[in-house]
PDB file of C-alpha atoms in Angstrom:
ATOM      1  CA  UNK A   1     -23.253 -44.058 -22.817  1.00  0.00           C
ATOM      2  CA  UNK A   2     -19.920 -41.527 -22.431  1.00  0.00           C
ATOM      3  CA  UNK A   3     -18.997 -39.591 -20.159  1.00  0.00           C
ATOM      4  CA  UNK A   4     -17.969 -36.077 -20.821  1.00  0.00           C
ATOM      5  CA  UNK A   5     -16.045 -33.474 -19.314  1.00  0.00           C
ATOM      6  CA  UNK A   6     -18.218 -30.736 -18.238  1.00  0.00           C
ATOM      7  CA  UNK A   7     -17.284 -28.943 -15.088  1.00  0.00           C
ATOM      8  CA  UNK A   8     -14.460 -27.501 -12.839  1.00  0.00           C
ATOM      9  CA  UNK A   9     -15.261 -28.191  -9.166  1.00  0.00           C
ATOM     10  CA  UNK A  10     -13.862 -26.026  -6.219  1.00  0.00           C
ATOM     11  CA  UNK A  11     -15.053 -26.331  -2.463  1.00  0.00           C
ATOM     12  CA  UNK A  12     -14.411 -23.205  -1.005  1.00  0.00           C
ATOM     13  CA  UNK A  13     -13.747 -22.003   2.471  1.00  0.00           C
ATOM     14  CA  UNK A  14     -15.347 -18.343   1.778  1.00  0.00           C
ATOM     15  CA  UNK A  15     -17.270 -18.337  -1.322  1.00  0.00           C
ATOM     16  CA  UNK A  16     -17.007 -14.440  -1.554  1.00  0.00           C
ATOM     17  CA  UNK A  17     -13.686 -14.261  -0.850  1.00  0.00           C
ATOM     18  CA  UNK A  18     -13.275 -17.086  -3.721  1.00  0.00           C
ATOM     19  CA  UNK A  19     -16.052 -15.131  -5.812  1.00  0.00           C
ATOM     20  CA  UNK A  20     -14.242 -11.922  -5.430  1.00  0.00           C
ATOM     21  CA  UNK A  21     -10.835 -13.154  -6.377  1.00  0.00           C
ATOM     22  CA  UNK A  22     -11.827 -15.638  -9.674  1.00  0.00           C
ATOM     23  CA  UNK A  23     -13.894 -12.208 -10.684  1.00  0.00           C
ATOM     24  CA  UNK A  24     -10.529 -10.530 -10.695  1.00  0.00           C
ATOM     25  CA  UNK A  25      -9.467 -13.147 -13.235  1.00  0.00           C
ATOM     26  CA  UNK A  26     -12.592 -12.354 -15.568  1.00  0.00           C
ATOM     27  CA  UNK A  27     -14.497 -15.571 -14.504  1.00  0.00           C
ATOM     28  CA  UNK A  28     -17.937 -14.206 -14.465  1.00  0.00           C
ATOM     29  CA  UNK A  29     -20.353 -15.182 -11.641  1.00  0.00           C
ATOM     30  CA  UNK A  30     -23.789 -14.237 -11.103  1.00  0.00           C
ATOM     31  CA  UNK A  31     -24.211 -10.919  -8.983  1.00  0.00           C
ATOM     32  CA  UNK A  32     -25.428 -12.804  -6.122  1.00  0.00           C
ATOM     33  CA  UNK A  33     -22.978 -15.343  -6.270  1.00  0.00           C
ATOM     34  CA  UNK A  34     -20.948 -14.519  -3.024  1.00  0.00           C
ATOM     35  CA  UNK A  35     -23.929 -15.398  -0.856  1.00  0.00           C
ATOM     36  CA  UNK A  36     -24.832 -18.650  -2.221  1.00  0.00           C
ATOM     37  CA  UNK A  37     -23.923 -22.406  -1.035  1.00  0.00           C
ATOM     38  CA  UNK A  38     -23.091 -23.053  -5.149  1.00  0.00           C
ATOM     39  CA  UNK A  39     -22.319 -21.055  -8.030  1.00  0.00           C
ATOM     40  CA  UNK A  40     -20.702 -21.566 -11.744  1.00  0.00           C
ATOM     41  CA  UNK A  41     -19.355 -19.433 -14.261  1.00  0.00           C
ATOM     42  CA  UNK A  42     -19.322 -20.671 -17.925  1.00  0.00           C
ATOM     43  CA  UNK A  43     -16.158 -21.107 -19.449  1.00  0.00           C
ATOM     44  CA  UNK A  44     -15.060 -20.998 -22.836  1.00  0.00           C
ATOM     45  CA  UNK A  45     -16.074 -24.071 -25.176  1.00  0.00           C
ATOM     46  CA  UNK A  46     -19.059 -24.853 -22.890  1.00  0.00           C
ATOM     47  CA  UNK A  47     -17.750 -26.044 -19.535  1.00  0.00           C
ATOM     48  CA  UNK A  48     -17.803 -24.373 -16.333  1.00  0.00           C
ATOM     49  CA  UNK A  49     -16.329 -23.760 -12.822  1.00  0.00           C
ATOM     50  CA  UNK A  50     -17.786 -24.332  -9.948  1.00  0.00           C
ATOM     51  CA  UNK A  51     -17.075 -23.489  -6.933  1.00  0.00           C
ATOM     52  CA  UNK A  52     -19.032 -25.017  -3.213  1.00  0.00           C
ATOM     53  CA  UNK A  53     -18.957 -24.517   0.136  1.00  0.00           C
ATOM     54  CA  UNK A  54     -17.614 -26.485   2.842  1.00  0.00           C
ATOM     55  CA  UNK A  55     -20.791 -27.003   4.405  1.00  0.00           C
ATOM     56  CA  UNK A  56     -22.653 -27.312   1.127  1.00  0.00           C
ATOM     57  CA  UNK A  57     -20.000 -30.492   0.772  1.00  0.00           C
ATOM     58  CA  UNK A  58     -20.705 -31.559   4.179  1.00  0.00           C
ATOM     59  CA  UNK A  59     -24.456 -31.714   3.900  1.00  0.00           C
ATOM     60  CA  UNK A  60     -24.565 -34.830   1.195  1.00  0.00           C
ATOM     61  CA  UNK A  61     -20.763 -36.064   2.892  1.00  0.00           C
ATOM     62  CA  UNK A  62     -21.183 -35.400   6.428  1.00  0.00           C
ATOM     63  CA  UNK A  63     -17.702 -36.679   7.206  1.00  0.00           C
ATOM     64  CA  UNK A  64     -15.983 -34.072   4.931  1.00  0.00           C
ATOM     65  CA  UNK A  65     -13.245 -32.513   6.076  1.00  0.00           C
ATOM     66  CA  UNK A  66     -10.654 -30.522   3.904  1.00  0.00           C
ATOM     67  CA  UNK A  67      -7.885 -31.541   3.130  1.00  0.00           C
ATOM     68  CA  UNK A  68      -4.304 -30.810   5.474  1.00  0.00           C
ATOM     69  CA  UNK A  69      -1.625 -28.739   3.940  1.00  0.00           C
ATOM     70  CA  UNK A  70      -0.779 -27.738   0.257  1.00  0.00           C
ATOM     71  CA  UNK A  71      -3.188 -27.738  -2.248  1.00  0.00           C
ATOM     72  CA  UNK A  72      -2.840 -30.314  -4.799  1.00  0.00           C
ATOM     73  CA  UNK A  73      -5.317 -28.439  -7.438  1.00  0.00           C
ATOM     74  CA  UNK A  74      -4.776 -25.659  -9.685  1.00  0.00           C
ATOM     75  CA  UNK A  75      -6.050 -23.859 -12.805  1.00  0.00           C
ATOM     76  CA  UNK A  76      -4.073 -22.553 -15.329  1.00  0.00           C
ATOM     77  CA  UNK A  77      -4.883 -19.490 -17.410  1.00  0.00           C
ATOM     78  CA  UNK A  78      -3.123 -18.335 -20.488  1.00  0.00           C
ATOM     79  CA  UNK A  79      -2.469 -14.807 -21.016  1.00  0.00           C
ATOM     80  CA  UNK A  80      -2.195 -12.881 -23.945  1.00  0.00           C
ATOM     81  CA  UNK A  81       1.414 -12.121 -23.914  1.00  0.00           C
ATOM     82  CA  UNK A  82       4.596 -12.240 -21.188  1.00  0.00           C
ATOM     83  CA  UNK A  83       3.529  -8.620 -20.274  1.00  0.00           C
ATOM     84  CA  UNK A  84       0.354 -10.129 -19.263  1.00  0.00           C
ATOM     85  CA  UNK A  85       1.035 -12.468 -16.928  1.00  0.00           C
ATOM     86  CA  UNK A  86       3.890  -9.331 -15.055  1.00  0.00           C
ATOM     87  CA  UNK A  87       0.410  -7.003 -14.865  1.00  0.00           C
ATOM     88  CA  UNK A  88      -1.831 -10.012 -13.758  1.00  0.00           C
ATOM     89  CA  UNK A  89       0.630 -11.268 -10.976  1.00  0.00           C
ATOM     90  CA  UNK A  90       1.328  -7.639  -9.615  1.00  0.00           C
ATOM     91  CA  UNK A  91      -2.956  -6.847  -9.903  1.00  0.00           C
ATOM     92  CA  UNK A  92      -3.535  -9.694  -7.365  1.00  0.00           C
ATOM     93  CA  UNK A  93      -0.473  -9.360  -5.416  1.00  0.00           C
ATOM     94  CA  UNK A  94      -1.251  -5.559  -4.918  1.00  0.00           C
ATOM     95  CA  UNK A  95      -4.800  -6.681  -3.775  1.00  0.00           C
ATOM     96  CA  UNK A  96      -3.277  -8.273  -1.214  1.00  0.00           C
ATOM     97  CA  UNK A  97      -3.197 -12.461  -2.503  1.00  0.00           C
ATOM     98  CA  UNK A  98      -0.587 -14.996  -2.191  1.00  0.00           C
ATOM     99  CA  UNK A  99       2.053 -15.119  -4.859  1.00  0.00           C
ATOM    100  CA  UNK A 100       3.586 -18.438  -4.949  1.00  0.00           C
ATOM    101  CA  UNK A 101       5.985 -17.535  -7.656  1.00  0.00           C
ATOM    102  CA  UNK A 102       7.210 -14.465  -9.020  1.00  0.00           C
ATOM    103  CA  UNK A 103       6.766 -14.492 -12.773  1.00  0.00           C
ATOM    104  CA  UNK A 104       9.810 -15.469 -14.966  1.00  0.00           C
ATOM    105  CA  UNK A 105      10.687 -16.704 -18.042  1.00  0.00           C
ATOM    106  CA  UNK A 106      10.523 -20.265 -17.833  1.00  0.00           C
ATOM    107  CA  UNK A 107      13.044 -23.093 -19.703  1.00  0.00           C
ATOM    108  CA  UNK A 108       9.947 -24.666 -21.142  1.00  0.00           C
ATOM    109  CA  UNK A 109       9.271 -21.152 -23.302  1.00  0.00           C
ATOM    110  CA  UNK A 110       6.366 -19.224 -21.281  1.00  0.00           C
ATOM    111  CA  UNK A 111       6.472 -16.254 -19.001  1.00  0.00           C
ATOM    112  CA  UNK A 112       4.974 -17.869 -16.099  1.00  0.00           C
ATOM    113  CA  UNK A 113       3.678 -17.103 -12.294  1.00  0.00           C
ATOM    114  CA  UNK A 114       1.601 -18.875  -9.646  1.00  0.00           C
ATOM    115  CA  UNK A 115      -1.422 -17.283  -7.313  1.00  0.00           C
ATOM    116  CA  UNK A 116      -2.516 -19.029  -4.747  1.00  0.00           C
ATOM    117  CA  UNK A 117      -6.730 -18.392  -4.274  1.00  0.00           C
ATOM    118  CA  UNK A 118      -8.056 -18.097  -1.248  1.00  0.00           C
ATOM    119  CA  UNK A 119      -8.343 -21.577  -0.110  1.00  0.00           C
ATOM    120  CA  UNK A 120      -4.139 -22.024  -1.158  1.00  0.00           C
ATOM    121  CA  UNK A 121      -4.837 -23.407  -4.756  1.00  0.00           C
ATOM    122  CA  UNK A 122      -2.316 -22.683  -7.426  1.00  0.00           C
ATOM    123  CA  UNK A 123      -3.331 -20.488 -10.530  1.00  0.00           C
ATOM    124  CA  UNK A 124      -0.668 -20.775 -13.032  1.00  0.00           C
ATOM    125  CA  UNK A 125      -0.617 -17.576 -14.980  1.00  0.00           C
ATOM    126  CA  UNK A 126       1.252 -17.902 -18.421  1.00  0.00           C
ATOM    127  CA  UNK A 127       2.461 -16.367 -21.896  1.00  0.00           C
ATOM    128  CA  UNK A 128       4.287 -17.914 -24.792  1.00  0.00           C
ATOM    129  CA  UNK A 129       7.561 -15.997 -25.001  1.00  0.00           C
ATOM    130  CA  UNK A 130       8.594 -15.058 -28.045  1.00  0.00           C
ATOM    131  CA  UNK A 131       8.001 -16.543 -31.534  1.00  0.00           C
ATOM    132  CA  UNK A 132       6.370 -19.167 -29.839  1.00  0.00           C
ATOM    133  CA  UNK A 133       3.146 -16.482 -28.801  1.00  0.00           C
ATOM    134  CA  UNK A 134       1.699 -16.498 -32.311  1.00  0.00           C
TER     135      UNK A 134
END
């Protein structure tokens, strides 16, 4: 028997509000997926995201409760260049989400920003700078 990484799990506070913003990202959900209890969109190389509701949670784990303060997930999603990542962080920010951090080039070699969702979980946004983009 092994054990094999499949799946991205997210509970969600609003699952259209989540829907609506991971859309914005190019993660595709099913049409109705804003009105259900659980939906997943395929990722590249066969795995998947998945994002549940609180209550969905709570109905197998009654004594679920999110967790306090910061949130200690986050997905990271490589852009296509540094311009990328400027045009993806001022997209969300103009549609009125969270940005964590402005994007700038960072020591480690990447033009790089974060996003908070709607439930306050990172998303890194990132480029290779330079040379190092090929």
């Amino acid at each position: 028997m092994t054990a094999r990484f499949d799946a991205i799990g997210l509970v969600v506070s609003d699952m259209a509000a989540s829907v609506a913003f991971y859309r914005r990202l190019g993660f595709a959900f099913p049409e109705d997926a804003g009105h259900q209890p659980h939906t997943e969109a395929p990722l590249p190389g066969g795995l998947r995201l998945m994002l549940d509701t609180e209550e969905t949670v709570r109905s197998f784990l009654p004594g679920w409760r999110p967790p306090s303060g910061a949130g200690r997930t986050s997905l990271a999603l490589r852009c296509d260049g540094p311009d990328e990542v400027d045009a993806l962080y001022a997209e969300l920010t103009g549609a009125g989400y969270h940005g964590e951090l402005k994007p700038w080039d960072a020591f480690w070699g990447q033009r790089y920003a974060v996003v908070l969702d709607p439930d306050g979980n990172g998303v890194d946004l990132f480029a290779p700078l330079g040379a190092a983009a090929e």
